Amino acid sequence: MSTWTPQPAGLQEILQTIRDSTDTQGNVQRAITHKLNTFTRVPDYIAYLAYILTALPQEEDQIRTIAGYLLKNNARLLLSVSPEVAEYAKSAVLQAFVSSPPLIRNAAGHDIVAFLGALEPRNWPDCLQQLVNMLDSPDPALQEAAFSVFEKACEDFPRKMDVEINGTRPLDYMIPKFLVLSEHPMPKMRSHAVACLSYFVPINSQSLFAHIDAFIACLFKRASDEDPSVRRHVCQALVLLLAARPEKLMPEMSNVAEYMLYSTKDKNESVALEACEFWLTFAEDPDLAAFLHPLLGRVAPVLLDCMIYGEDDLLWLDGDTEDTNVPDKETDIKPRHYGGKTHGLDRDQAQANGQERKRGAYGEETLDDEDEDDYDLDDDDFADEMSTEWNLRKCAAAALDVLAVRFGPELLNVLLGPLKNKLWSAEWLERESGILALGAMAEGCIDAIEPHLTTLVPYLINTLNDPKPLVRSIACWTLGRYASWCTQPISEQHKNTYFVPTMEGLLRMVLDDNKRVQEAGCSAFATLEEDAGPELVPYLEPVLRNLVFAFEKYQHKNTLILYDAVGTLADAVGRALQNPAYVEILMPPLTSRWAKLSDNDDDLIPLLECIASVTIAMGPAFSPYALPVFQRCVNIIHQSLLMYQAYQQSPELDEPDKSFLVVSLDLLSGLAQGMGMHLETLIGQTSPNLLQLLTVCLKHPQAPVRQSAYALVGDLAMGCFQLLRPHLPAIMAELIEQLDPEPKVEFISACNNAAWSVGEVALRYGRDDLEFQQWVNPLIARLIPILLHPKAPRSLHENAAVSIGRIGLMHPSIVAPHLPEFAQAWCLALYEIRDNEEKDSAFRGLCTLVQTNPAGIAKSLLWFCNAIIRWHQPSAELNSMFQQLLSGFKHHDEAGWAAQVSSFPPVIQERLATRYGV
């Protein structure tokens, strides 16, 4: 035992603070939390906590347990205290664990796990040894407590457990020990054993895989265990094995599948949930599709049955109330993460070949594996629809979604009968689960479901009248999943039969008297807005009146979703929103909300985000509201920069939230896009000067701030270049530094926006401008390596290519000598991009470079011609440049041209001949 002893005064102060912490008043709690945080600067604080936990049996268990809890939270301090203090804390928690009543032992167990995590087991081997010895203790309670510590440690840091210590691997004797204990007479011991073993599967632990056959035999033996916790861990282990070592399960797959089907129907929901995860994992692995396919007919109906609300869900949801006037609890409102705007280009879907395709609820969207937003099913698609935590219903819906993407029409064939029975059942819970299933299958089965939508969409619209709020809310969600079919501009009849009734039905749900239905209606309506776009314009007045009325009706949580729906509407209808009647409907409620919120209110962030979309759409019609908005954004940016400066000087302060700064920059981008040179008077009237603040933002250590600052540079260049120009020498120096061929993941968006804004600035300076000329070589020296870098994200390749083209358009004599270096990569980066003005100016730049240095394209002629024929409607100027260049190549050397073109793929030859006569 260490020789450390407490000072009586220090011990009393910490003890008293812990006693005070049991007072539940909010202001007392804040003061106590602050005081406890200051104690962490006391060098032997953790020894005091360990002493209170271990050596003060006369104290109440609650006080000792709080000390244990604080010790767990401060375990990292072990790495910075003196050896004497660390030694005392370690030996004290082990002593408390062995010889204390259950509550204290439990707290000490949590401390041991936290200590092992902080120190790593290799630096505390005697603790591992003592815990292993306790597994053979004659005291069953100590046995089980020790195994509980192992389970938590194996779950939290399996890799730290799987190490060599003093020439031996503890797992080499622990794994066989766990296998033996999986047959222990106590159910809790069996459960811990299976759980501990399973956590080493995902990390490919060789100590476990040396016994893999014994492990699988153990799982089959425990599969029929009478204890649900053991069965749950068996299911979990089989899920992990399926993901990590499927080849080990394949020989036994028929038995495993039978067991998992049986377990998915287990009365115990935690067992059923783990078993259901098996089908989700199975469906997500494309290599296992051939094994899953024969089981589809049995698995899909079982999943469908799992999607019915359980009794616990219904109690928790309390879904029948008309609660629109009941204020939300603050705990209902999840923190939002504001990401800032990123400049990207749309790809031309009809031409996107050789890529993984992901079906949208209607039509196709290309899923690029380099996309920064990973497709996260549980968190995104099913989170809106079901606000409770992950459960059997959600898991089954997610599995059905993945099965639909994997097997499409075959899944619908299997489920058509059962699904019809559910949708037209007299029992509302059955109907509700059928509607959920229909929504879950929208993405993968759209082709097969489409012929049925003429029946299903009216059914869903009619279901919006159901007396049960949970049925109305799920009908909203599923209508949202099919919104793109409803909004297709096929015919006037299609519009009047499907689009208009869907829009009207969802707007009614936006104003429902149940908050859950409001939320589902508002989210689904936002999806409809995205898909409908300009088709909504004729209905703008009633749509706006409904949304504005919702502002009066909604509580806190749904108001945040409403901001998103208003912003999405503005993005969808664009400049149609500048009609003075619409401005008059929408702006008063937005400005009244805006006036009520302080500059540090979290609700200001989604409101600013919403107003950013509105300003772009309204354009000059936003002018009467612009000054207070502009002034407030500049103030927030100024205050945020001052707070960050203070934090840099005093790092013990909390790091300021960057979201306010980022969203204010983005709203100013919106104003620049919407109002252009009208901003000049605002910038002149506002202090401190925005452009000086912007230069500081470009150097900000946090990437999202730089990301939005570069977006603002590009938008100011487009909208009010003359205001930006005097500040560009300082800005360009920062901009060039930001261009990195292999940025860290968190810097990609900032780098993207920097690459894009450079091109906008180059265009605005104009042809052969002397001031910009100084930056051409440094920029090209950064942009070409980005374009050629195999690991740079595709979005960065595209933005770099556009900017090289635009700089080339303005300064061809400087850029043209580099053409052979980048021509092929340039054409590959942009041939799939949808026709637009940015692409047009970039291609005019490339053509100008080819005119200046025709030999530079010689080795990339195939790629150049491929990129030309991918255009649908080039501008007249660009088309004439294509014609001139191609005719020039042909006339320069007719025989050589003919020989080269004859080696091109037939589609390129055909289009060159048809369009350009070459």
mmCIF file of C-alpha atoms in Angstrom, residues 147-451:
data_model
loop_
_atom_site.group_PDB
_atom_site.id
_atom_site.type_symbol
_atom_site.label_atom_id
_atom_site.label_comp_id
_atom_site.label_asym_id
_atom_site.label_seq_id
_atom_site.Cartn_x
_atom_site.Cartn_y
_atom_site.Cartn_z
ATOM 1 C CA PHE A 147 -16.681 -10.915 -14.361
ATOM 2 C CA SER A 148 -18.841 -7.810 -14.706
ATOM 3 C CA VAL A 149 -15.647 -5.683 -14.685
ATOM 4 C CA PHE A 150 -14.147 -7.933 -17.370
ATOM 5 C CA GLU A 151 -17.259 -7.616 -19.529
ATOM 6 C CA LYS A 152 -17.192 -3.827 -19.387
ATOM 7 C CA ALA A 153 -13.442 -3.703 -20.092
ATOM 8 C CA CYS A 154 -13.716 -6.163 -23.014
ATOM 9 C CA GLU A 155 -16.570 -4.131 -24.456
ATOM 10 C CA ASP A 156 -14.925 -0.702 -24.009
ATOM 11 C CA PHE A 157 -11.326 -1.450 -25.028
ATOM 12 C CA PRO A 158 -10.858 -4.963 -26.455
ATOM 13 C CA ARG A 159 -7.668 -3.958 -28.315
ATOM 14 C CA LYS A 160 -6.017 -2.779 -25.081
ATOM 15 C CA MET A 161 -6.828 -6.185 -23.572
ATOM 16 C CA ASP A 162 -5.367 -8.062 -26.543
ATOM 17 C CA VAL A 163 -1.690 -7.322 -25.816
ATOM 18 C CA GLU A 164 1.508 -9.005 -24.715
ATOM 19 C CA ILE A 165 2.612 -8.274 -21.142
ATOM 20 C CA ASN A 166 6.040 -9.411 -19.959
ATOM 21 C CA GLY A 167 6.305 -12.001 -22.741
ATOM 22 C CA THR A 168 2.823 -13.549 -22.334
ATOM 23 C CA ARG A 169 -0.627 -12.656 -23.659
ATOM 24 C CA PRO A 170 -3.150 -12.587 -20.806
ATOM 25 C CA LEU A 171 -5.918 -13.438 -23.317
ATOM 26 C CA ASP A 172 -4.188 -16.749 -24.070
ATOM 27 C CA TYR A 173 -5.250 -17.990 -20.613
ATOM 28 C CA MET A 174 -8.351 -15.774 -20.226
ATOM 29 C CA ILE A 175 -10.141 -17.029 -23.383
ATOM 30 C CA PRO A 176 -10.019 -20.736 -22.341
ATOM 31 C CA LYS A 177 -11.101 -19.632 -18.858
ATOM 32 C CA PHE A 178 -14.102 -17.767 -20.314
ATOM 33 C CA LEU A 179 -15.017 -20.805 -22.452
ATOM 34 C CA VAL A 180 -15.113 -23.001 -19.336
ATOM 35 C CA LEU A 181 -17.153 -20.389 -17.434
ATOM 36 C CA SER A 182 -19.767 -20.341 -20.226
ATOM 37 C CA GLU A 183 -21.066 -23.545 -18.563
ATOM 38 C CA HIS A 184 -21.155 -22.064 -15.042
ATOM 39 C CA PRO A 185 -24.303 -22.894 -13.013
ATOM 40 C CA MET A 186 -25.014 -19.150 -12.433
ATOM 41 C CA PRO A 187 -26.794 -17.538 -15.436
ATOM 42 C CA LYS A 188 -25.039 -14.171 -14.899
ATOM 43 C CA MET A 189 -21.631 -15.890 -15.120
ATOM 44 C CA ARG A 190 -22.625 -17.658 -18.377
ATOM 45 C CA SER A 191 -23.890 -14.347 -19.774
ATOM 46 C CA HIS A 192 -20.630 -12.514 -18.912
ATOM 47 C CA ALA A 193 -18.576 -15.351 -20.441
ATOM 48 C CA VAL A 194 -20.349 -15.281 -23.815
ATOM 49 C CA ALA A 195 -20.310 -11.461 -23.859
ATOM 50 C CA CYS A 196 -16.571 -11.212 -23.085
ATOM 51 C CA LEU A 197 -15.712 -13.744 -25.790
ATOM 52 C CA SER A 198 -17.855 -11.982 -28.398
ATOM 53 C CA TYR A 199 -16.153 -8.583 -27.965
ATOM 54 C CA PHE A 200 -12.875 -10.012 -29.328
ATOM 55 C CA VAL A 201 -14.471 -11.035 -32.639
ATOM 56 C CA PRO A 202 -14.539 -7.592 -34.357
ATOM 57 C CA ILE A 203 -10.853 -6.945 -33.561
ATOM 58 C CA ASN A 204 -9.802 -10.320 -35.072
ATOM 59 C CA SER A 205 -8.121 -11.375 -31.843
ATOM 60 C CA GLN A 206 -5.787 -14.284 -32.570
ATOM 61 C CA SER A 207 -6.150 -15.492 -28.963
ATOM 62 C CA LEU A 208 -9.888 -15.974 -29.629
ATOM 63 C CA PHE A 209 -9.561 -17.278 -33.193
ATOM 64 C CA ALA A 210 -7.156 -19.974 -31.972
ATOM 65 C CA HIS A 211 -10.268 -21.376 -30.204
ATOM 66 C CA ILE A 212 -12.838 -20.360 -32.841
ATOM 67 C CA ASP A 213 -14.361 -23.836 -33.236
ATOM 68 C CA ALA A 214 -14.717 -24.224 -29.461
ATOM 69 C CA PHE A 215 -16.274 -20.738 -29.358
ATOM 70 C CA ILE A 216 -18.848 -21.596 -32.049
ATOM 71 C CA ALA A 217 -19.615 -24.905 -30.273
ATOM 72 C CA CYS A 218 -20.096 -22.914 -27.041
ATOM 73 C CA LEU A 219 -22.557 -20.595 -28.829
ATOM 74 C CA PHE A 220 -24.633 -23.501 -30.159
ATOM 75 C CA LYS A 221 -24.650 -25.066 -26.702
ATOM 76 C CA ARG A 222 -25.818 -21.831 -25.067
ATOM 77 C CA ALA A 223 -28.346 -21.060 -27.828
ATOM 78 C CA SER A 224 -31.125 -22.800 -25.914
ATOM 79 C CA ASP A 225 -30.098 -21.399 -22.503
ATOM 80 C CA GLU A 226 -33.114 -20.641 -20.321
ATOM 81 C CA ASP A 227 -31.677 -17.219 -19.412
ATOM 82 C CA PRO A 228 -32.634 -14.422 -21.881
ATOM 83 C CA SER A 229 -29.439 -12.458 -21.184
ATOM 84 C CA VAL A 230 -27.327 -15.461 -22.241
ATOM 85 C CA ARG A 231 -29.414 -15.924 -25.420
ATOM 86 C CA ARG A 232 -29.085 -12.205 -26.194
ATOM 87 C CA HIS A 233 -25.295 -12.451 -26.030
ATOM 88 C CA VAL A 234 -25.350 -15.601 -28.177
ATOM 89 C CA CYS A 235 -27.284 -13.657 -30.847
ATOM 90 C CA GLN A 236 -24.892 -10.721 -30.503
ATOM 91 C CA ALA A 237 -21.879 -13.031 -30.915
ATOM 92 C CA LEU A 238 -23.377 -14.593 -34.055
ATOM 93 C CA VAL A 239 -23.978 -11.096 -35.509
ATOM 94 C CA LEU A 240 -20.339 -10.157 -34.836
ATOM 95 C CA LEU A 241 -19.097 -13.444 -36.333
ATOM 96 C CA LEU A 242 -21.228 -12.903 -39.427
ATOM 97 C CA ALA A 243 -19.597 -9.492 -39.917
ATOM 98 C CA ALA A 244 -16.016 -10.585 -39.166
ATOM 99 C CA ARG A 245 -15.726 -14.302 -40.067
ATOM 100 C CA PRO A 246 -18.773 -15.262 -42.189
ATOM 101 C CA GLU A 247 -16.942 -18.266 -43.639
ATOM 102 C CA LYS A 248 -17.018 -19.879 -40.183
ATOM 103 C CA LEU A 249 -20.828 -19.650 -40.052
ATOM 104 C CA MET A 250 -21.605 -20.598 -43.654
ATOM 105 C CA PRO A 251 -21.276 -24.408 -43.173
ATOM 106 C CA GLU A 252 -23.816 -24.126 -40.330
ATOM 107 C CA MET A 253 -25.924 -21.398 -41.955
ATOM 108 C CA SER A 254 -29.158 -23.402 -42.146
ATOM 109 C CA ASN A 255 -28.977 -24.062 -38.363
ATOM 110 C CA VAL A 256 -27.892 -20.497 -37.597
ATOM 111 C CA ALA A 257 -30.679 -19.072 -39.772
ATOM 112 C CA GLU A 258 -33.304 -21.284 -38.088
ATOM 113 C CA TYR A 259 -32.070 -20.208 -34.680
ATOM 114 C CA MET A 260 -32.036 -16.524 -35.646
ATOM 115 C CA LEU A 261 -35.530 -16.698 -37.156
ATOM 116 C CA TYR A 262 -36.734 -18.340 -33.961
ATOM 117 C CA SER A 263 -34.903 -15.747 -31.812
ATOM 118 C CA THR A 264 -36.241 -12.787 -33.837
ATOM 119 C CA LYS A 265 -39.659 -13.885 -32.531
ATOM 120 C CA ASP A 266 -38.394 -14.271 -28.926
ATOM 121 C CA LYS A 267 -40.800 -12.945 -26.269
ATOM 122 C CA ASN A 268 -37.871 -11.063 -24.723
ATOM 123 C CA GLU A 269 -37.404 -7.926 -26.843
ATOM 124 C CA SER A 270 -33.681 -7.558 -26.125
ATOM 125 C CA VAL A 271 -33.086 -11.097 -27.499
ATOM 126 C CA ALA A 272 -35.318 -10.384 -30.506
ATOM 127 C CA LEU A 273 -33.474 -7.104 -31.174
ATOM 128 C CA GLU A 274 -30.044 -8.774 -31.200
ATOM 129 C CA ALA A 275 -31.399 -11.479 -33.513
ATOM 130 C CA CYS A 276 -32.901 -8.846 -35.795
ATOM 131 C CA GLU A 277 -29.483 -7.140 -36.000
ATOM 132 C CA PHE A 278 -28.282 -10.413 -37.566
ATOM 133 C CA TRP A 279 -30.567 -9.880 -40.584
ATOM 134 C CA LEU A 280 -29.517 -6.223 -40.880
ATOM 135 C CA THR A 281 -25.821 -7.244 -40.879
ATOM 136 C CA PHE A 282 -26.529 -10.094 -43.312
ATOM 137 C CA ALA A 283 -28.359 -7.790 -45.735
ATOM 138 C CA GLU A 284 -25.683 -5.062 -45.604
ATOM 139 C CA ASP A 285 -22.906 -7.350 -46.884
ATOM 140 C CA PRO A 286 -23.236 -7.686 -50.693
ATOM 141 C CA ASP A 287 -20.891 -10.720 -50.653
ATOM 142 C CA LEU A 288 -23.434 -12.652 -48.585
ATOM 143 C CA ALA A 289 -26.426 -11.928 -50.867
ATOM 144 C CA ALA A 290 -26.278 -15.405 -52.438
ATOM 145 C CA PHE A 291 -26.583 -17.034 -48.982
ATOM 146 C CA LEU A 292 -29.383 -14.689 -47.899
ATOM 147 C CA HIS A 293 -31.423 -14.993 -51.104
ATOM 148 C CA PRO A 294 -32.883 -18.477 -50.406
ATOM 149 C CA LEU A 295 -33.971 -17.308 -46.923
ATOM 150 C CA LEU A 296 -35.810 -14.195 -48.173
ATOM 151 C CA GLY A 297 -39.245 -15.842 -48.188
ATOM 152 C CA ARG A 298 -38.964 -16.687 -44.495
ATOM 153 C CA VAL A 299 -36.990 -13.695 -43.183
ATOM 154 C CA ALA A 300 -39.021 -10.837 -44.706
ATOM 155 C CA PRO A 301 -42.434 -11.806 -43.182
ATOM 156 C CA VAL A 302 -40.789 -12.217 -39.760
ATOM 157 C CA LEU A 303 -39.269 -8.720 -40.061
ATOM 158 C CA LEU A 304 -42.656 -7.365 -41.089
ATOM 159 C CA ASP A 305 -44.201 -8.799 -37.903
ATOM 160 C CA CYS A 306 -41.430 -7.200 -35.814
ATOM 161 C CA MET A 307 -42.467 -3.747 -36.997
ATOM 162 C CA ILE A 308 -45.609 -3.595 -34.869
ATOM 163 C CA TYR A 309 -45.330 -1.229 -31.892
ATOM 164 C CA GLY A 310 -44.668 -3.081 -28.634
ATOM 165 C CA GLU A 311 -46.626 -2.295 -25.473
ATOM 166 C CA ASP A 312 -43.607 -0.514 -23.958
ATOM 167 C CA ASP A 313 -43.290 1.730 -27.031
ATOM 168 C CA LEU A 314 -46.951 2.727 -26.797
ATOM 169 C CA LEU A 315 -46.640 3.587 -23.101
ATOM 170 C CA TRP A 316 -43.513 5.607 -23.754
ATOM 171 C CA LEU A 317 -44.959 7.442 -26.761
ATOM 172 C CA ASP A 318 -48.295 8.314 -25.185
ATOM 173 C CA GLY A 319 -49.335 8.866 -28.797
ATOM 174 C CA ASP A 320 -53.065 9.634 -28.569
ATOM 175 C CA THR A 321 -53.034 13.069 -26.976
ATOM 176 C CA GLU A 322 -53.863 16.396 -28.605
ATOM 177 C CA ASP A 323 -50.786 18.000 -27.103
ATOM 178 C CA THR A 324 -50.157 20.973 -29.384
ATOM 179 C CA ASN A 325 -50.534 23.379 -26.420
ATOM 180 C CA VAL A 326 -48.249 21.410 -24.098
ATOM 181 C CA PRO A 327 -44.770 23.005 -23.886
ATOM 182 C CA ASP A 328 -41.840 20.731 -24.791
ATOM 183 C CA LYS A 329 -39.370 19.538 -22.203
ATOM 184 C CA GLU A 330 -35.912 20.891 -22.971
ATOM 185 C CA THR A 331 -34.661 17.265 -22.921
ATOM 186 C CA ASP A 332 -36.853 16.555 -25.994
ATOM 187 C CA ILE A 333 -34.731 18.878 -28.106
ATOM 188 C CA LYS A 334 -31.654 17.183 -29.511
ATOM 189 C CA PRO A 335 -28.547 19.324 -30.084
ATOM 190 C CA ARG A 336 -28.138 20.231 -33.750
ATOM 191 C CA HIS A 337 -24.783 20.299 -35.513
ATOM 192 C CA TYR A 338 -24.503 23.072 -38.039
ATOM 193 C CA GLY A 339 -22.035 22.204 -40.774
ATOM 194 C CA GLY A 340 -21.740 25.308 -42.928
ATOM 195 C CA LYS A 341 -22.101 25.525 -46.700
ATOM 196 C CA THR A 342 -19.931 23.656 -49.171
ATOM 197 C CA HIS A 343 -19.620 24.386 -52.835
ATOM 198 C CA GLY A 344 -20.165 21.282 -54.970
ATOM 199 C CA LEU A 345 -21.189 20.499 -58.536
ATOM 200 C CA ASP A 346 -24.119 18.328 -59.637
ATOM 201 C CA ARG A 347 -23.245 15.282 -61.672
ATOM 202 C CA ASP A 348 -25.147 14.347 -64.791
ATOM 203 C CA GLN A 349 -27.022 11.224 -63.684
ATOM 204 C CA ALA A 350 -27.834 9.949 -67.147
ATOM 205 C CA GLN A 351 -24.127 9.710 -67.810
ATOM 206 C CA ALA A 352 -22.867 8.431 -64.486
ATOM 207 C CA ASN A 353 -21.692 5.019 -65.485
ATOM 208 C CA GLY A 354 -19.693 2.431 -63.634
ATOM 209 C CA GLN A 355 -20.640 3.840 -60.249
ATOM 210 C CA GLU A 356 -22.546 2.265 -57.436
ATOM 211 C CA ARG A 357 -26.135 3.400 -57.887
ATOM 212 C CA LYS A 358 -28.394 4.032 -54.979
ATOM 213 C CA ARG A 359 -32.076 4.352 -55.719
ATOM 214 C CA GLY A 360 -33.901 7.295 -54.279
ATOM 215 C CA ALA A 361 -37.521 6.813 -53.364
ATOM 216 C CA TYR A 362 -38.030 7.677 -57.009
ATOM 217 C CA GLY A 363 -35.397 8.076 -59.699
ATOM 218 C CA GLU A 364 -31.702 7.672 -59.036
ATOM 219 C CA GLU A 365 -29.107 9.409 -57.001
ATOM 220 C CA THR A 366 -25.483 8.447 -57.345
ATOM 221 C CA LEU A 367 -23.779 7.423 -54.158
ATOM 222 C CA ASP A 368 -20.112 8.092 -54.404
ATOM 223 C CA ASP A 369 -18.012 6.194 -51.897
ATOM 224 C CA GLU A 370 -15.994 9.354 -51.343
ATOM 225 C CA ASP A 371 -18.988 11.359 -50.207
ATOM 226 C CA GLU A 372 -18.262 12.945 -46.888
ATOM 227 C CA ASP A 373 -21.758 12.251 -45.560
ATOM 228 C CA ASP A 374 -21.836 8.525 -44.997
ATOM 229 C CA TYR A 375 -25.215 6.944 -45.586
ATOM 230 C CA ASP A 376 -26.186 6.140 -42.044
ATOM 231 C CA LEU A 377 -29.490 4.364 -42.125
ATOM 232 C CA ASP A 378 -30.464 4.174 -38.492
ATOM 233 C CA ASP A 379 -29.542 7.743 -37.698
ATOM 234 C CA ASP A 380 -31.134 9.373 -40.680
ATOM 235 C CA ASP A 381 -33.992 7.634 -42.422
ATOM 236 C CA PHE A 382 -35.574 6.103 -39.353
ATOM 237 C CA ALA A 383 -34.694 8.709 -36.746
ATOM 238 C CA ASP A 384 -37.251 11.236 -37.973
ATOM 239 C CA GLU A 385 -39.971 8.625 -38.116
ATOM 240 C CA MET A 386 -39.356 7.205 -34.658
ATOM 241 C CA SER A 387 -37.933 9.441 -31.997
ATOM 242 C CA THR A 388 -37.431 6.700 -29.414
ATOM 243 C CA GLU A 389 -34.092 4.944 -29.058
ATOM 244 C CA TRP A 390 -32.999 2.046 -31.315
ATOM 245 C CA ASN A 391 -35.431 -0.820 -30.857
ATOM 246 C CA LEU A 392 -36.784 -3.937 -32.547
ATOM 247 C CA ARG A 393 -39.246 -2.010 -34.712
ATOM 248 C CA LYS A 394 -36.570 0.371 -35.997
ATOM 249 C CA CYS A 395 -34.065 -2.416 -36.561
ATOM 250 C CA ALA A 396 -36.603 -4.484 -38.546
ATOM 251 C CA ALA A 397 -37.517 -1.440 -40.672
ATOM 252 C CA ALA A 398 -33.823 -0.724 -41.331
ATOM 253 C CA ALA A 399 -33.227 -4.387 -42.262
ATOM 254 C CA LEU A 400 -36.214 -4.316 -44.623
ATOM 255 C CA ASP A 401 -34.852 -1.142 -46.261
ATOM 256 C CA VAL A 402 -31.481 -2.818 -46.918
ATOM 257 C CA LEU A 403 -33.175 -6.013 -48.155
ATOM 258 C CA ALA A 404 -35.248 -3.879 -50.553
ATOM 259 C CA VAL A 405 -32.110 -2.224 -51.956
ATOM 260 C CA ARG A 406 -30.453 -5.667 -52.241
ATOM 261 C CA PHE A 407 -33.331 -7.703 -53.718
ATOM 262 C CA GLY A 408 -35.855 -5.155 -55.047
ATOM 263 C CA PRO A 409 -38.844 -6.784 -56.791
ATOM 264 C CA GLU A 410 -38.156 -10.209 -55.269
ATOM 265 C CA LEU A 411 -38.740 -8.780 -51.800
ATOM 266 C CA LEU A 412 -42.027 -7.229 -52.903
ATOM 267 C CA ASN A 413 -43.166 -10.563 -54.379
ATOM 268 C CA VAL A 414 -42.554 -12.208 -51.006
ATOM 269 C CA LEU A 415 -44.320 -9.475 -49.024
ATOM 270 C CA LEU A 416 -47.177 -8.499 -51.327
ATOM 271 C CA GLY A 417 -49.715 -10.800 -49.615
ATOM 272 C CA PRO A 418 -48.726 -10.095 -45.980
ATOM 273 C CA LEU A 419 -48.382 -6.370 -46.715
ATOM 274 C CA LYS A 420 -51.900 -6.136 -48.216
ATOM 275 C CA ASN A 421 -53.306 -7.919 -45.165
ATOM 276 C CA LYS A 422 -51.649 -5.413 -42.860
ATOM 277 C CA LEU A 423 -52.565 -2.276 -44.851
ATOM 278 C CA TRP A 424 -56.240 -3.230 -44.994
ATOM 279 C CA SER A 425 -56.418 -4.731 -41.479
ATOM 280 C CA ALA A 426 -59.144 -3.581 -39.082
ATOM 281 C CA GLU A 427 -56.489 -3.412 -36.309
ATOM 282 C CA TRP A 428 -54.754 -0.010 -36.290
ATOM 283 C CA LEU A 429 -51.411 -1.336 -35.016
ATOM 284 C CA GLU A 430 -51.272 -3.771 -37.961
ATOM 285 C CA ARG A 431 -52.102 -0.981 -40.436
ATOM 286 C CA GLU A 432 -49.479 1.291 -38.903
ATOM 287 C CA SER A 433 -46.742 -1.357 -39.237
ATOM 288 C CA GLY A 434 -47.748 -2.038 -42.861
ATOM 289 C CA ILE A 435 -47.422 1.679 -43.700
ATOM 290 C CA LEU A 436 -43.982 1.753 -42.024
ATOM 291 C CA ALA A 437 -42.923 -1.276 -44.114
ATOM 292 C CA LEU A 438 -44.175 0.383 -47.286
ATOM 293 C CA GLY A 439 -42.028 3.439 -46.490
ATOM 294 C CA ALA A 440 -39.007 1.325 -45.571
ATOM 295 C CA MET A 441 -39.167 -0.467 -48.945
ATOM 296 C CA ALA A 442 -39.568 2.738 -50.998
ATOM 297 C CA GLU A 443 -35.936 3.074 -51.948
ATOM 298 C CA GLY A 444 -35.159 -0.434 -53.151
ATOM 299 C CA CYS A 445 -38.535 -1.597 -54.482
ATOM 300 C CA ILE A 446 -39.673 1.568 -56.288
ATOM 301 C CA ASP A 447 -39.775 -0.052 -59.761
ATOM 302 C CA ALA A 448 -41.870 -2.961 -58.497
ATOM 303 C CA ILE A 449 -44.091 -0.778 -56.285
ATOM 304 C CA GLU A 450 -44.655 1.928 -58.913
ATOM 305 C CA PRO A 451 -47.571 0.175 -60.690
#
